[in-house]
Coordinates of C-alpha atoms in Angstrom, one line a residue:
Chain A
M68 CA -7.1 33.8 5.2
T69 CA -4.9 31.0 6.5
V70 CA -6.4 27.6 5.5
I71 CA -3.7 25.3 6.6
R72 CA -1.4 25.7 9.6
M73 CA 1.2 23.3 11.0
D74 CA 3.2 24.1 14.1
G75 CA 6.0 21.8 15.1
L76 CA 4.3 18.9 13.4
R77 CA 6.0 15.6 13.9
K78 CA 5.3 12.0 13.1
D79 CA 7.5 9.3 14.6
F80 CA 7.3 5.7 13.5
T81 CA 8.8 2.8 15.5
V82 CA 10.5 0.3 13.4
R83 CA 11.7 -3.1 14.6
V84 CA 15.1 -4.0 13.3
R85 CA 16.4 -7.5 13.3
A86 CA 19.3 -7.8 15.6
G87 CA 20.6 -11.4 15.6
R88 CA 18.5 -14.4 14.9
L89 CA 15.5 -13.8 17.2
R90 CA 16.2 -10.5 18.9
R91 CA 14.7 -7.4 17.5
T92 CA 15.4 -3.9 18.6
K93 CA 13.0 -1.0 18.4
R94 CA 14.1 2.2 16.7
T95 CA 12.2 5.4 16.4
V96 CA 12.3 7.2 13.1
A97 CA 11.0 10.7 12.6
A98 CA 9.2 10.7 9.2
V99 CA 8.1 14.3 9.8
D100 CA 10.5 16.2 12.1
G101 CA 9.0 19.5 13.1
I102 CA 7.3 21.3 10.3
D103 CA 5.9 24.8 10.6
L104 CA 4.0 26.0 7.6
R105 CA 1.1 28.4 6.7
I106 CA -0.8 28.1 3.5
E107 CA -3.3 30.8 2.5
R108 CA -6.6 30.4 0.7
G109 CA -6.2 30.1 -3.0
E110 CA -2.5 29.2 -2.9
M111 CA -1.1 26.5 -5.1
V112 CA 1.7 24.8 -3.3
G113 CA 4.0 22.2 -4.6
Y114 CA 5.4 19.9 -2.0
I115 CA 8.5 18.0 -3.1
G116 CA 11.2 15.9 -1.6
P117 CA 13.1 12.7 -2.3
N118 CA 11.4 9.3 -1.6
G119 CA 10.8 8.9 2.1
A120 CA 11.2 12.6 2.9
G121 CA 7.8 12.7 4.6
K122 CA 5.6 14.2 1.9
S123 CA 2.9 11.6 2.0
T124 CA 3.1 11.4 5.8
T125 CA 2.5 15.2 6.0
L126 CA -0.5 15.0 3.6
K127 CA -2.0 12.1 5.6
M128 CA -1.7 14.1 8.8
L129 CA -3.4 17.0 7.1
T130 CA -6.3 14.8 5.9
G131 CA -6.9 13.1 9.2
V132 CA -5.6 9.7 8.1
L133 CA -2.6 9.7 10.5
T134 CA -2.4 11.0 14.0
P135 CA 0.5 13.4 14.6
S136 CA 3.1 12.4 17.2
A137 CA 3.6 16.0 18.3
G138 CA 2.8 19.5 17.3
T139 CA -0.5 20.9 16.1
V140 CA -2.2 21.0 12.7
S141 CA -5.3 22.7 11.5
V142 CA -7.1 22.6 8.2
C143 CA -10.1 24.9 7.4
G144 CA -10.1 25.7 11.1
L145 CA -10.6 22.0 12.1
T146 CA -8.2 19.6 13.7
P147 CA -8.0 16.7 11.2
V148 CA -8.0 13.5 13.4
P149 CA -10.7 14.3 16.0
Q150 CA -12.9 16.2 13.4
R151 CA -12.1 13.9 10.5
T152 CA -15.6 13.4 9.1
R153 CA -16.4 17.1 9.3
L154 CA -13.2 18.0 7.6
A155 CA -13.7 15.3 4.9
L156 CA -16.8 17.3 3.7
R157 CA -14.6 20.3 3.0
I158 CA -11.5 18.8 1.5
G159 CA -10.8 16.7 -1.6
V160 CA -8.0 14.1 -1.6
V161 CA -6.4 12.2 -4.4
F162 CA -3.9 9.5 -3.6
G163 CA -2.2 8.8 -7.0
Q164 CA -1.5 5.2 -6.1
R165 CA -4.9 4.4 -4.6
S166 CA -8.2 4.8 -6.3
Q167 CA -11.3 5.6 -4.3
L168 CA -13.6 4.5 -7.1
W169 CA -15.7 1.4 -7.1
W170 CA -13.6 -1.2 -9.0
D171 CA -16.5 -3.1 -10.5
L172 CA -18.9 -0.3 -11.2
P173 CA -19.1 2.1 -14.2
L174 CA -17.4 5.4 -13.4
R175 CA -20.8 7.2 -13.5
E176 CA -22.1 5.1 -10.7
S177 CA -19.1 5.8 -8.5
F178 CA -19.9 9.5 -8.9
S179 CA -23.5 9.1 -8.0
L180 CA -22.6 7.0 -4.9
L181 CA -20.2 9.8 -3.8
R182 CA -23.0 12.2 -4.1
H183 CA -24.9 10.4 -1.4
I184 CA -21.8 9.9 0.7
Y185 CA -21.0 13.6 0.6
R186 CA -24.6 14.6 0.8
V187 CA -24.4 16.9 -2.2
P188 CA -27.6 18.4 -3.6
A189 CA -28.4 16.9 -7.0
Q190 CA -28.2 20.1 -8.9
E191 CA -24.8 21.2 -7.6
H192 CA -23.5 17.7 -8.2
A193 CA -24.7 17.6 -11.8
A194 CA -23.2 21.0 -12.5
R195 CA -19.8 20.1 -11.1
L196 CA -19.9 16.8 -12.9
R197 CA -20.7 18.5 -16.2
R198 CA -17.7 20.8 -15.8
C199 CA -15.3 18.0 -15.0
V200 CA -16.6 15.8 -17.8
G201 CA -16.0 18.8 -20.2
L202 CA -12.6 19.7 -18.9
L203 CA -11.2 16.2 -18.4
D204 CA -12.9 14.7 -21.4
L205 CA -14.6 11.9 -19.5
D206 CA -17.4 11.4 -22.0
G207 CA -15.9 8.4 -23.7
F208 CA -15.6 6.2 -20.6
L209 CA -18.3 7.3 -18.1
D210 CA -20.1 4.0 -18.6
T211 CA -17.0 1.8 -18.4
P212 CA -16.3 -0.2 -15.2
V213 CA -13.4 1.3 -13.4
R214 CA -11.4 -1.9 -13.6
Q215 CA -11.3 -1.6 -17.4
L216 CA -10.0 2.0 -17.4
S217 CA -6.5 3.0 -18.3
L218 CA -4.4 4.6 -15.6
G219 CA -4.8 8.0 -17.1
Q220 CA -8.6 7.6 -17.4
R221 CA -8.8 6.4 -13.8
M222 CA -6.8 9.3 -12.6
R223 CA -9.1 11.7 -14.3
G224 CA -12.0 9.8 -12.7
D225 CA -10.3 10.1 -9.3
L226 CA -9.8 13.8 -9.7
T227 CA -13.4 14.3 -10.6
A228 CA -14.4 12.2 -7.6
A229 CA -12.4 14.4 -5.3
L230 CA -14.1 17.6 -6.6
L231 CA -17.8 16.7 -6.8
H232 CA -18.5 18.0 -3.3
G233 CA -16.9 21.3 -4.0
P234 CA -13.9 21.1 -1.6
E235 CA -12.1 24.2 -0.3
V236 CA -8.8 22.5 -0.2
L237 CA -7.5 19.8 -2.6
F238 CA -4.7 17.5 -1.6
L239 CA -3.1 15.6 -4.4
D240 CA -0.5 13.0 -3.7
E241 CA 1.4 12.4 -6.9
P242 CA -1.5 13.0 -9.2
T243 CA 0.6 12.5 -12.4
I244 CA 2.5 9.4 -11.4
G245 CA 2.7 6.8 -14.2
L246 CA 0.7 8.9 -16.6
D247 CA 1.7 9.4 -20.3
V248 CA 2.5 12.9 -21.6
V249 CA -1.0 13.5 -22.9
S250 CA -2.7 12.5 -19.7
K251 CA -0.2 14.6 -17.7
Q252 CA -1.0 17.6 -19.8
A253 CA -4.7 17.0 -19.4
V254 CA -4.4 16.8 -15.6
R255 CA -2.1 19.8 -15.4
S256 CA -4.2 22.1 -17.5
F257 CA -7.3 21.0 -15.5
L258 CA -5.6 21.8 -12.2
A259 CA -4.3 25.1 -13.6
E260 CA -7.9 26.1 -14.6
L261 CA -9.1 25.1 -11.1
G262 CA -6.4 27.1 -9.4
A263 CA -7.1 30.2 -11.6
T264 CA -10.5 30.7 -9.9
G265 CA -8.6 31.4 -6.6
D266 CA -11.3 29.7 -4.5
V267 CA -9.6 26.4 -4.1
T268 CA -6.4 25.9 -2.2
L269 CA -4.2 23.2 -3.8
V270 CA -1.4 21.2 -2.2
L271 CA 0.3 18.7 -4.4
T272 CA 3.2 16.3 -3.9
T273 CA 5.1 15.2 -7.0
H274 CA 8.3 13.9 -8.3
D275 CA 7.7 15.5 -11.7
L276 CA 9.0 19.0 -11.4
A277 CA 7.2 20.0 -14.6
D278 CA 4.0 19.8 -12.5
I279 CA 5.4 22.4 -10.2
E280 CA 6.7 24.7 -12.9
R281 CA 3.4 24.6 -14.6
L282 CA 1.2 25.0 -11.6
C283 CA 2.8 26.2 -8.4
R284 CA 4.0 29.7 -7.5
R285 CA 5.2 28.3 -4.2
L286 CA 7.5 25.4 -3.7
V287 CA 8.1 23.7 -0.4
V288 CA 11.0 21.2 -0.4
I289 CA 11.3 18.8 2.5
D290 CA 14.1 16.4 3.2
H291 CA 14.4 14.0 6.2
G292 CA 11.1 15.4 7.5
R293 CA 12.1 19.0 7.6
V294 CA 11.4 22.0 5.3
V295 CA 14.6 22.9 3.5
H296 CA 13.1 25.5 1.2
D297 CA 9.9 27.4 1.1
G298 CA 9.4 30.0 -1.6
T299 CA 9.3 30.5 -5.4
I300 CA 11.2 28.5 -7.9
E301 CA 13.3 31.5 -8.7
A302 CA 14.2 31.9 -5.0
L303 CA 15.4 28.4 -5.0
H304 CA 17.7 29.0 -8.0
T305 CA 19.1 32.1 -6.3
R306 CA 19.6 30.4 -3.0
Y307 CA 21.3 27.3 -4.4
G308 CA 23.4 29.3 -6.8
S309 CA 22.1 27.8 -9.9
R310 CA 23.7 29.6 -12.8
R311 CA 22.8 30.3 -16.3
R312 CA 25.2 28.7 -18.7
L313 CA 26.8 30.3 -21.7
V314 CA 27.9 28.0 -24.5
V315 CA 30.0 29.5 -27.3
D316 CA 31.4 28.1 -30.6
L317 CA 34.6 29.9 -31.5
D318 CA 36.6 30.1 -34.7
A319 CA 39.9 29.9 -33.0
P320 CA 40.4 27.4 -30.1
L321 CA 40.4 28.8 -26.7
P322 CA 43.9 29.0 -25.2
S323 CA 44.4 26.7 -22.2
G324 CA 44.4 28.4 -18.9
F325 CA 41.9 31.0 -20.1
T326 CA 40.0 32.9 -17.5
V327 CA 37.4 35.6 -17.7
D328 CA 35.8 37.8 -15.0
G329 CA 32.1 37.1 -14.3
A330 CA 32.2 33.5 -15.4
T331 CA 33.9 30.2 -14.8
L332 CA 34.9 27.8 -17.5
V333 CA 33.2 24.5 -17.0
S334 CA 34.1 22.5 -20.1
L335 CA 36.0 22.7 -23.3
E336 CA 35.1 20.5 -26.2
A337 CA 35.9 20.1 -29.9
D338 CA 39.6 20.9 -29.5
G339 CA 38.8 24.1 -27.7
H340 CA 36.4 25.3 -30.3
R341 CA 33.4 25.0 -28.0
A342 CA 33.4 26.3 -24.4
S343 CA 30.8 26.4 -21.7
F344 CA 30.8 28.9 -18.9
D345 CA 28.7 29.3 -15.7
L346 CA 27.7 32.9 -15.5
L347 CA 28.4 34.3 -12.0
S348 CA 26.1 37.3 -12.4
D349 CA 23.0 38.3 -14.4
E350 CA 25.0 40.0 -17.0
A351 CA 26.3 37.9 -19.9
G352 CA 27.3 40.9 -22.0
P353 CA 30.8 41.6 -20.7
V354 CA 31.7 37.9 -20.9
V355 CA 30.5 37.7 -24.5
A356 CA 32.4 40.9 -25.4
R357 CA 35.6 39.5 -23.9
L358 CA 35.3 36.2 -25.8
A359 CA 34.4 38.1 -29.0
A360 CA 37.6 40.1 -28.6
L361 CA 39.6 36.8 -28.5
S362 CA 38.1 35.2 -31.6
S363 CA 35.1 35.6 -33.8
L364 CA 32.0 33.8 -32.5
R365 CA 30.3 31.2 -34.7
D366 CA 27.4 30.5 -32.4
L367 CA 26.3 31.3 -28.9
S368 CA 23.6 30.1 -26.6
L369 CA 22.3 30.8 -23.0
V370 CA 20.9 27.8 -21.1
E371 CA 18.5 28.5 -18.2
P372 CA 19.1 26.5 -15.1
D373 CA 17.2 23.3 -14.8
I374 CA 15.0 22.9 -11.8
E375 CA 15.7 19.2 -11.8
D376 CA 19.5 19.8 -11.3
V377 CA 18.9 22.2 -8.5
V378 CA 16.6 19.8 -6.7
A379 CA 19.0 16.9 -7.3
R380 CA 21.8 19.0 -5.7
L381 CA 19.5 19.9 -2.9
Y382 CA 18.7 16.3 -2.1
A383 CA 22.3 15.3 -2.3
S384 CA 23.5 18.0 0.2
Chain B
M94 CA -30.7 10.6 8.5
A95 CA -28.4 11.9 5.8
E96 CA -25.8 9.6 7.1
L97 CA -28.1 6.6 6.9
R98 CA -28.7 7.4 3.2
A99 CA -24.9 7.6 2.7
Y100 CA -24.5 4.1 4.2
A101 CA -27.4 2.9 2.1
A102 CA -25.6 4.2 -0.9
L103 CA -22.5 2.2 0.1
L104 CA -24.6 -0.9 0.5
G105 CA -26.2 -0.3 -2.9
G106 CA -22.7 0.1 -4.5
Q107 CA -21.7 -3.2 -2.9
W108 CA -24.8 -4.9 -4.2
R109 CA -24.3 -3.7 -7.7
S110 CA -20.6 -4.7 -7.6
M111 CA -21.6 -8.2 -6.6
M112 CA -24.2 -8.3 -9.4
A113 CA -21.2 -8.0 -11.7
Y114 CA -20.4 -11.6 -10.7
R115 CA -24.0 -12.9 -10.5
A116 CA -23.3 -16.7 -10.8
S117 CA -20.6 -16.7 -8.2
F118 CA -22.9 -14.9 -5.8
V119 CA -25.6 -17.5 -6.2
V120 CA -23.2 -20.4 -5.7
E121 CA -21.7 -18.9 -2.6
M122 CA -25.1 -18.1 -1.2
I123 CA -26.1 -21.7 -1.5
T124 CA -22.9 -23.2 -0.2
N125 CA -23.1 -20.9 2.8
I126 CA -26.2 -22.6 4.0
G127 CA -24.0 -25.6 4.7
G128 CA -22.3 -23.8 7.5
T129 CA -25.3 -23.5 9.7
A130 CA -26.5 -27.0 8.9
L131 CA -23.1 -28.4 9.9
D132 CA -23.1 -26.8 13.3
V133 CA -26.4 -28.4 14.2
L134 CA -25.5 -31.8 12.6
A135 CA -22.3 -31.9 14.7
V136 CA -24.5 -31.9 17.8
L137 CA -26.9 -34.5 16.4
V138 CA -24.0 -36.8 15.7
I139 CA -22.7 -36.6 19.2
F140 CA -26.1 -37.6 20.6
R141 CA -25.9 -40.7 18.4
A142 CA -23.3 -41.9 20.8
T143 CA -24.7 -40.7 24.1
P144 CA -28.2 -39.9 25.4
T145 CA -27.1 -36.9 27.4
I146 CA -24.2 -34.4 27.4
A147 CA -23.2 -33.1 30.8
G148 CA -26.8 -33.9 31.9
F149 CA -28.5 -32.1 29.0
T150 CA -30.8 -33.9 26.6
L151 CA -30.8 -33.5 22.8
P152 CA -33.5 -30.9 22.6
E153 CA -31.8 -28.8 25.3
A154 CA -28.5 -29.0 23.5
V155 CA -30.1 -28.1 20.2
L156 CA -31.5 -25.0 21.9
M157 CA -28.1 -24.0 23.0
V158 CA -26.5 -24.6 19.6
S159 CA -29.3 -22.7 17.8
L160 CA -29.0 -19.7 20.1
S161 CA -25.3 -19.6 19.5
S162 CA -25.8 -20.1 15.8
C163 CA -28.4 -17.3 15.5
A164 CA -26.2 -14.9 17.4
F165 CA -23.1 -15.8 15.5
N166 CA -24.6 -15.7 12.1
L167 CA -26.3 -12.4 12.7
A168 CA -22.9 -11.0 13.8
D169 CA -21.1 -12.6 11.0
F170 CA -23.6 -11.2 8.5
V171 CA -23.2 -7.7 9.8
V172 CA -19.5 -7.4 10.7
G173 CA -18.0 -10.8 9.7
N174 CA -16.1 -9.3 6.9
I175 CA -14.4 -6.8 9.2
D176 CA -11.5 -9.3 9.2
R177 CA -10.7 -7.9 5.8
L178 CA -9.5 -4.9 7.8
T179 CA -6.2 -6.7 8.0
S180 CA -5.7 -6.4 4.3
Y181 CA -7.0 -2.8 4.3
V182 CA -4.4 -1.9 6.9
R183 CA -1.6 -3.9 5.3
T184 CA -2.1 -2.4 1.9
G185 CA -2.9 1.1 3.2
M186 CA -6.3 1.0 1.5
L187 CA -7.8 2.2 4.8
D188 CA -6.5 5.7 3.6
T189 CA -9.4 5.9 1.1
V190 CA -11.9 5.0 3.8
L191 CA -10.5 7.6 6.2
I192 CA -10.8 10.5 3.7
R193 CA -14.6 10.1 3.5
P194 CA -17.1 11.9 5.7
L195 CA -18.3 8.7 7.4
G196 CA -17.2 6.6 10.3
A197 CA -14.6 4.0 9.3
L198 CA -16.3 1.0 11.0
G199 CA -19.6 1.8 9.4
Q200 CA -18.0 2.2 6.0
L201 CA -16.1 -1.1 6.2
V202 CA -19.3 -2.9 7.3
F203 CA -21.5 -1.5 4.4
M204 CA -18.8 -1.8 1.8
D205 CA -18.4 -5.4 2.5
L206 CA -21.7 -6.6 3.8
P207 CA -21.7 -10.3 2.9
L208 CA -25.2 -10.6 1.4
R209 CA -24.4 -14.1 0.3
K210 CA -24.7 -15.1 4.0
A211 CA -28.3 -14.0 4.2
L212 CA -29.8 -17.5 3.6
R213 CA -27.5 -18.9 6.2
L214 CA -28.8 -16.4 8.8
A215 CA -32.4 -17.3 7.8
L216 CA -31.7 -21.0 8.3
A217 CA -30.3 -20.3 11.8
V218 CA -33.5 -18.4 12.7
V219 CA -35.6 -21.4 11.5
V220 CA -33.5 -23.8 13.6
L221 CA -34.0 -21.6 16.7
V222 CA -37.7 -21.5 16.3
V223 CA -37.8 -25.3 15.9
A224 CA -35.6 -25.8 19.0
L225 CA -37.8 -23.5 21.1
G226 CA -40.7 -25.7 20.0
L227 CA -38.9 -29.0 20.8
N228 CA -38.4 -28.0 24.4
D229 CA -41.2 -27.9 27.0
I230 CA -40.8 -24.3 27.9
D231 CA -43.0 -22.6 30.5
W232 CA -43.6 -19.4 28.6
T233 CA -43.7 -16.4 30.9
P234 CA -43.5 -12.8 29.6
A235 CA -39.9 -12.6 30.9
R236 CA -39.0 -15.8 28.9
V237 CA -40.7 -14.5 25.7
T238 CA -38.7 -11.3 25.9
L239 CA -35.6 -13.3 26.6
A240 CA -36.1 -15.5 23.5
F241 CA -36.1 -12.3 21.4
V242 CA -33.3 -10.5 23.2
V243 CA -30.8 -13.2 23.6
P244 CA -29.9 -13.8 19.9
V245 CA -29.5 -10.1 19.4
A246 CA -27.4 -9.6 22.6
G247 CA -25.3 -12.6 21.5
A248 CA -24.9 -11.0 18.1
V249 CA -23.7 -7.8 19.7
F250 CA -21.3 -9.9 21.8
F251 CA -19.9 -11.7 18.7
A252 CA -19.8 -8.5 16.7
A253 CA -17.7 -6.9 19.4
I254 CA -15.4 -10.0 19.4
F255 CA -15.1 -9.6 15.6
V256 CA -14.2 -6.0 15.9
L257 CA -11.7 -6.6 18.7
S258 CA -9.9 -9.3 16.9
A259 CA -9.8 -7.3 13.7
S260 CA -8.4 -4.3 15.6
L261 CA -5.3 -6.4 16.3
A262 CA -4.2 -5.5 12.8
F263 CA -3.7 -1.9 13.8
W264 CA -0.9 -2.9 16.2
W265 CA 0.2 -6.1 14.6
V266 CA -0.1 -6.0 10.8
D267 CA 0.5 -9.7 10.4
S268 CA -2.1 -10.7 13.0
G269 CA -3.6 -12.9 10.2
Q270 CA -5.9 -15.6 11.5
L271 CA -5.2 -15.2 15.2
G272 CA -8.5 -13.4 15.8
N273 CA -10.4 -16.4 14.4
A274 CA -9.5 -18.3 17.6
F275 CA -11.9 -16.0 19.4
T276 CA -14.6 -15.5 16.8
Y277 CA -15.0 -19.0 15.2
G278 CA -13.5 -20.5 18.4
G279 CA -16.2 -18.7 20.4
R280 CA -18.9 -19.9 18.1
D281 CA -17.8 -23.5 18.7
F282 CA -17.5 -23.0 22.4
T283 CA -21.0 -21.6 22.7
S284 CA -22.5 -24.5 20.7
Y285 CA -22.1 -26.9 23.7
P286 CA -23.2 -26.7 27.4
V287 CA -20.4 -25.1 29.4
P288 CA -20.1 -28.1 31.9
V289 CA -18.5 -30.1 29.1
Y290 CA -15.4 -27.9 29.4
A291 CA -13.2 -27.9 32.4
G292 CA -10.4 -26.2 34.3
W293 CA -8.8 -22.9 33.3
F294 CA -10.1 -23.2 29.8
R295 CA -13.7 -23.0 31.1
A296 CA -12.9 -20.3 33.5
V297 CA -11.3 -18.1 30.8
F298 CA -13.6 -18.6 27.9
A299 CA -16.9 -19.0 29.7
Y300 CA -16.6 -16.4 32.4
G301 CA -13.4 -14.4 31.7
L302 CA -14.4 -13.6 28.2
G303 CA -18.1 -14.0 28.8
F304 CA -19.0 -16.7 26.2
A305 CA -21.2 -18.5 28.8
F306 CA -23.7 -15.6 28.5
V307 CA -24.2 -16.1 24.8
S308 CA -26.2 -19.3 24.8
Y309 CA -25.6 -21.5 27.9
Q310 CA -26.9 -19.3 30.8
P311 CA -29.9 -17.9 28.8
A312 CA -30.8 -21.4 27.7
L313 CA -30.9 -22.5 31.3
A314 CA -33.2 -19.5 32.1
L315 CA -35.5 -20.4 29.2
L316 CA -35.6 -24.1 30.3
G317 CA -36.1 -23.2 33.9
R318 CA -33.2 -25.4 34.9
A319 CA -30.7 -24.7 37.7
D320 CA -27.1 -24.3 36.7
P321 CA -25.1 -27.5 37.5
L322 CA -22.1 -25.2 38.0
G323 CA -24.0 -23.3 40.7
L324 CA -24.5 -19.8 39.1
P325 CA -27.7 -18.1 40.3
G326 CA -30.8 -18.0 38.1
W327 CA -30.6 -14.3 37.2
T328 CA -27.3 -14.9 35.3
G329 CA -29.5 -16.1 32.5
Y330 CA -30.9 -12.6 32.0
V331 CA -27.7 -10.6 32.0
S332 CA -26.5 -11.3 28.5
P333 CA -27.5 -7.8 27.1
L334 CA -25.3 -6.2 29.9
V335 CA -22.4 -8.5 29.1
A336 CA -22.8 -7.8 25.4
L337 CA -22.9 -4.0 26.0
A338 CA -19.8 -4.2 28.2
V339 CA -17.8 -6.1 25.6
A340 CA -19.1 -3.8 22.8
G341 CA -17.9 -0.8 24.9
I342 CA -14.5 -2.2 25.1
A343 CA -14.5 -3.0 21.4
A344 CA -15.4 0.6 20.6
L345 CA -12.6 2.0 22.7
V346 CA -10.0 -0.4 21.2
W347 CA -11.2 0.4 17.7
R348 CA -10.9 4.1 18.3
S349 CA -7.5 3.7 19.7
G350 CA -6.6 1.4 16.8
I351 CA -7.6 4.0 14.2
R352 CA -5.2 6.5 15.9
H353 CA -2.5 3.9 15.7
Y354 CA -3.0 3.3 12.0
R355 CA 0.3 3.8 10.2
S356 CA -0.7 3.6 6.6
T357 CA 1.9 2.6 4.1
G358 CA 4.5 4.4 2.0
S359 CA 3.3 5.7 -1.3

């Protein structure tokens, strides 16, 4: 079942640019420039892109915060802006940079206020809250005013707040931003657990690719408001030619001008005793054999491609 | 019904948040009474210098200022804090309002209801009752109804002006205090009989924007006096219609404003 569909979705902003001392000229900038996307029920989708690529803008159009300039969008069969309040009952949203908790109230009270706002039966609410308290380890600070919580604690509170009404779709805008390693782990394993049930569709934007590697089968990369990749992480590697790297330590230095079929030499260190090659195919064997024939090997390692590098290259292109 | 409970929950949350700063709440509540008192005192001071203003005696003028004060304070109590919309829009905090299953305007009202202004509103009602007693009013059923309806209609009118001026923020983020010219300016305008103003200013504020129907025209109807400016007697009874018209415009502008909301980068 398709939960989210976007067709030719656009969002234009007019910006006024100073031109001379008093004159200003208007310029239209497309923050989202024609996105077509389908997301099925139970999918976990990572939405990444450089700063200003249009990630948050897309999320805000999906949640009914922003009105699209053109194109159509539907979430849970509803049109976000005109049916905003109905949609709100069925989705959960976490903006990593903005808390929806009551600043001066204990966390527990924010949760009970949200129960009334979302009109959740008391029993369901209590059951979901118990589950979140257990998984996110909220016990220690349920009675602390939100203003006194650490960022990691607050984020766990915000995640809980977004889930207490049992949403079908969860939108997370940078849920791990600014968190320490332990909190990041807590949030990730919580989301992984949530996704494992297959009931909740999850869309998250992030700059931390470890979030994606840990959580999302599907990766959507956008740049300048357009989708530049949609698929698995492996597909991204294949498409952008990320190569595994072979690093060998040799007894005898590698002669200059050395070439080998199936790999390209990228660097030579330690007076030629250490060489790094990018493997052009999946097979490392023939290359290793050729090197071993040349000199005995002291050490050898294969380095898997780094998603960060691929994405950095993607943004740069 | 369920929605009312949701708004009540928002209000409860706001009350408990304020109770986190109890002392400051009490202090503000008391200092706020000063606001209403000053409106009335200003009129009294003017009458120290002159026996009549534009042909109106002191009790008549006090009736006008108290009608205006009641309407304004009721509106200010309910939606006065809507001017915080500017900061919600500027900081993008409106995002968190828009993801909840309730109307944005209702949420902003109940999240920020200035309970500390409650005493001020109570004082305004007391002053109105006194002013009605000071004047020799020929009480007919129509006038009794009018005395109850006018402060409410005026409050709707002012509330609409509050919403309209706050909505400026959707198009013009740094609209700042400009809206106050119409809200607080409107309160000051309606505190005095319309004939004290002249020229285009009177035409625009009194009839163009409709401020004459908040206190001046209804006061004439209550007092049974003819309008020195020549408007017919029934104009004293149309304030609910004027208020509804302005409220309708405000609702349309607000809706359109929400669609123009640009949020902020994050």
